[in-house]
Short mmCIF file of C-alpha atoms in Angstrom, two decimals:
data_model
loop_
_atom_site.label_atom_id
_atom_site.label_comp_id
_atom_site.label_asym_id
_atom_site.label_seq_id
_atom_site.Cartn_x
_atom_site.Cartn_y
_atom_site.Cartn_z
CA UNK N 2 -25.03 -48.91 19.95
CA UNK N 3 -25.59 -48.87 23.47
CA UNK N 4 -24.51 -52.07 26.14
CA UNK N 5 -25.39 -51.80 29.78
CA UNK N 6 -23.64 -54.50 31.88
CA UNK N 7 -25.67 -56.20 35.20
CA UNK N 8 -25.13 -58.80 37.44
CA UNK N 9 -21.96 -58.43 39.22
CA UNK N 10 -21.66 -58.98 42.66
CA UNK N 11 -19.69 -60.62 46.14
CA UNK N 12 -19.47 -64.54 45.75
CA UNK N 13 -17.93 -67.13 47.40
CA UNK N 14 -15.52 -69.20 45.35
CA UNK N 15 -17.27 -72.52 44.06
CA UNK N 16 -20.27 -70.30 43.30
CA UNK N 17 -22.35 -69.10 40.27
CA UNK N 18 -23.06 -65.52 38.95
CA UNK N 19 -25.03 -64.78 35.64
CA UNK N 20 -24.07 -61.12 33.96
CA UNK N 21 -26.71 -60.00 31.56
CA UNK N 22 -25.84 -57.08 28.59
CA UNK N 23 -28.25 -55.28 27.37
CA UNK N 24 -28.22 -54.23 23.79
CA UNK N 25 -29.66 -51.29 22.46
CA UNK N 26 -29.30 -53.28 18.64
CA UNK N 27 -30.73 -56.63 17.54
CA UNK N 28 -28.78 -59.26 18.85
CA UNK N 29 -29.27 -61.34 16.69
CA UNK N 30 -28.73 -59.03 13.61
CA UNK N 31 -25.09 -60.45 12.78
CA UNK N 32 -23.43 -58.55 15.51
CA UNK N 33 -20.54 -60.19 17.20
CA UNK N 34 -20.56 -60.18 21.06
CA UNK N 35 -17.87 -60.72 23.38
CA UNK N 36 -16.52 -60.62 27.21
CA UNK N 37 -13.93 -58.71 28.58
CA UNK N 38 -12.50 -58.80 32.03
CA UNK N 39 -9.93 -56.71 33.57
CA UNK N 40 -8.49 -57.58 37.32
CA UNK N 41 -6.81 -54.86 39.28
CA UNK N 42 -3.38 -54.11 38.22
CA UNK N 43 -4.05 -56.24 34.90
CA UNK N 44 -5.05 -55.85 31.44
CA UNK N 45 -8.19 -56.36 30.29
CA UNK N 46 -8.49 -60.10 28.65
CA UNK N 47 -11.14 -61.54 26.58
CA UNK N 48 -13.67 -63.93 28.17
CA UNK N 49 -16.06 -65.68 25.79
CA UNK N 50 -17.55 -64.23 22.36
CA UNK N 51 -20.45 -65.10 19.70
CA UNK N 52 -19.91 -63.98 16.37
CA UNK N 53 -22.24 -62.84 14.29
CA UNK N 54 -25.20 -65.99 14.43
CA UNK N 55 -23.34 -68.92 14.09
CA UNK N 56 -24.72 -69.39 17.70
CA UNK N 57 -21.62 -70.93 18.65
CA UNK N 58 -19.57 -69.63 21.56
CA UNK N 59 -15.79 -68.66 21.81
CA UNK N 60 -13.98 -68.93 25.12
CA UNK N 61 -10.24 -67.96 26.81
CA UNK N 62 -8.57 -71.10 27.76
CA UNK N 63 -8.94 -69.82 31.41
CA UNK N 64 -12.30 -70.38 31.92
CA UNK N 65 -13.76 -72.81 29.32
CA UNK N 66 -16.03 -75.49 30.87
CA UNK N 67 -16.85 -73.27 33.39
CA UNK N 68 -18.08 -70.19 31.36
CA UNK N 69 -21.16 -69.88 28.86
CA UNK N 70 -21.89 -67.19 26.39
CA UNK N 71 -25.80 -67.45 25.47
CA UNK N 72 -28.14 -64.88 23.77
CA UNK N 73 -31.67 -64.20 24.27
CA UNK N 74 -32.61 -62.72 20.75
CA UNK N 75 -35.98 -61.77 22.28
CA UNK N 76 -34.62 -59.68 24.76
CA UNK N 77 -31.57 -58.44 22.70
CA UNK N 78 -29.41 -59.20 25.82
CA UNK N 79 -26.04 -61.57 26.16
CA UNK N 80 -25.56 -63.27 28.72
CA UNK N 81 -22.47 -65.06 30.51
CA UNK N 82 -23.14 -68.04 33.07
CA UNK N 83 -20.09 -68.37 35.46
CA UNK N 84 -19.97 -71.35 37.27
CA UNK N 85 -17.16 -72.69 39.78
CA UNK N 86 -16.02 -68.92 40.29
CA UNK N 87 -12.35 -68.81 42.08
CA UNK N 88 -10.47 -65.55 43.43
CA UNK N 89 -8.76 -65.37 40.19
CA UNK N 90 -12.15 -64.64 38.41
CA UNK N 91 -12.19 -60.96 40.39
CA UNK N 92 -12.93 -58.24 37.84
CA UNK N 93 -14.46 -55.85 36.48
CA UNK N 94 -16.19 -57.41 33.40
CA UNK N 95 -17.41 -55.71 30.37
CA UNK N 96 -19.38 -56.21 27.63
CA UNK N 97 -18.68 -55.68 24.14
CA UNK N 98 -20.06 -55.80 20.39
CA UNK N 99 -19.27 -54.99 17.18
CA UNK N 100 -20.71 -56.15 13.19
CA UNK N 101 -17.27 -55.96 11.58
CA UNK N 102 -15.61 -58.33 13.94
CA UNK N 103 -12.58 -60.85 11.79
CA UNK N 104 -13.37 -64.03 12.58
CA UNK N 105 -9.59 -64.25 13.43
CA UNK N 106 -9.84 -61.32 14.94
CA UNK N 107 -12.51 -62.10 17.53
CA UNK N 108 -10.51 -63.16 20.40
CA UNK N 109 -9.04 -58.61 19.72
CA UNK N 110 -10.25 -55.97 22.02
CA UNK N 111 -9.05 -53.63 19.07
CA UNK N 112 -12.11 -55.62 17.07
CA UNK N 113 -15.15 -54.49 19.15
CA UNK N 114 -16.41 -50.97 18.60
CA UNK N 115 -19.07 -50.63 21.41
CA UNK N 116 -18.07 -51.13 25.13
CA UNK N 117 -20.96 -51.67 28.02
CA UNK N 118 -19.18 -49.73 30.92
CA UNK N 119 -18.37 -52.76 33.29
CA UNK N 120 -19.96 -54.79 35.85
CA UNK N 121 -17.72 -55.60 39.11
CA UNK N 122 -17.18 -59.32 40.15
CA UNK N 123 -16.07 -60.36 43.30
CA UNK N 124 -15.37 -63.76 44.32
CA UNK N 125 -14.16 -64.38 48.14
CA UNK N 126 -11.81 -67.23 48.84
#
C-alpha cells in the first residue's frame, strides 16, 4: 500500500488548507484511514480517522469542528479540510491506513501499517 501526502503549505492563521492522500488501494475497500501530525520538538498525534466504511469521521479533541476527514472513493484519495488554522496547527502531517485497525484502537499510531511520508503545514500568526 502506497499513500502520497499533498497540500501543505504557508497560511495565515484564520485560514483554510485542504491535504489530499493518495491511495494506491481502494478506499473504500474497508481500509481504515487516519491523520497524523507531528510539530517540531513534539510527538506525532492523531488528527481525524475513518474506519473501515462506516463513513463516519473520528477527530482529536484539538481540532474537532474545525477539521473534516472525507473520502473520494472514486479517486481512492482522503482528504482533510482544515479550517480556522492557528500557529498551533504547524506540522508536518501524515497520512495513514491500515485494514486491521481496532475500533478502540483507532485513535493508535501503533494501529496503522502504511504511512504517506508527510506533507508540511505552516500557519503564520
Amino acid at each position: 500500500v502506497q499513500l502520497q501526502a499533498s497540500g501543505g503549505g504557508l497560511v495565515q492563521a484564520g485560514e483554510s488548507v485542504r491535504l489530499s492522500c493518495a491511495a494506491s488501494v481502494r478506499t473504500g475497500s474497508g481500509y481504515t484511514f487516519g491523520w497524523f501530525r507531528q510539530a517540531p520538538g513534539k510527538e506525532r498525534e492523531f488528527v481525524a480517522g475513518t474506519f473501515r466504511n462506516n463513513g463516519i469521521g473520528y477527530y482529536a479533541e484539538s481540532v474537532k469542528g474545525r477539521f473534516t476527514i472525507s473520502k473520494d472513493n472514486n479517486k481512492n484519495t482522503v482528504f482533510l479540510q482544515m479550517n480556522s488554522l492557528s500557529p498551533e496547527d504547524t506540522a508536518v502531517y501524515y497520512c495513514a491506513a491500515s485494514s486491521t485497525v481496532i475500533f478502540s484502537a483507532r485513535y493508535s499510531q501503533d494501529s496503522y501499517a502504511y504511512w504517506g511520508q508527510g506533507t508540511q503545514v505552516t500557519v503564520s500568526s
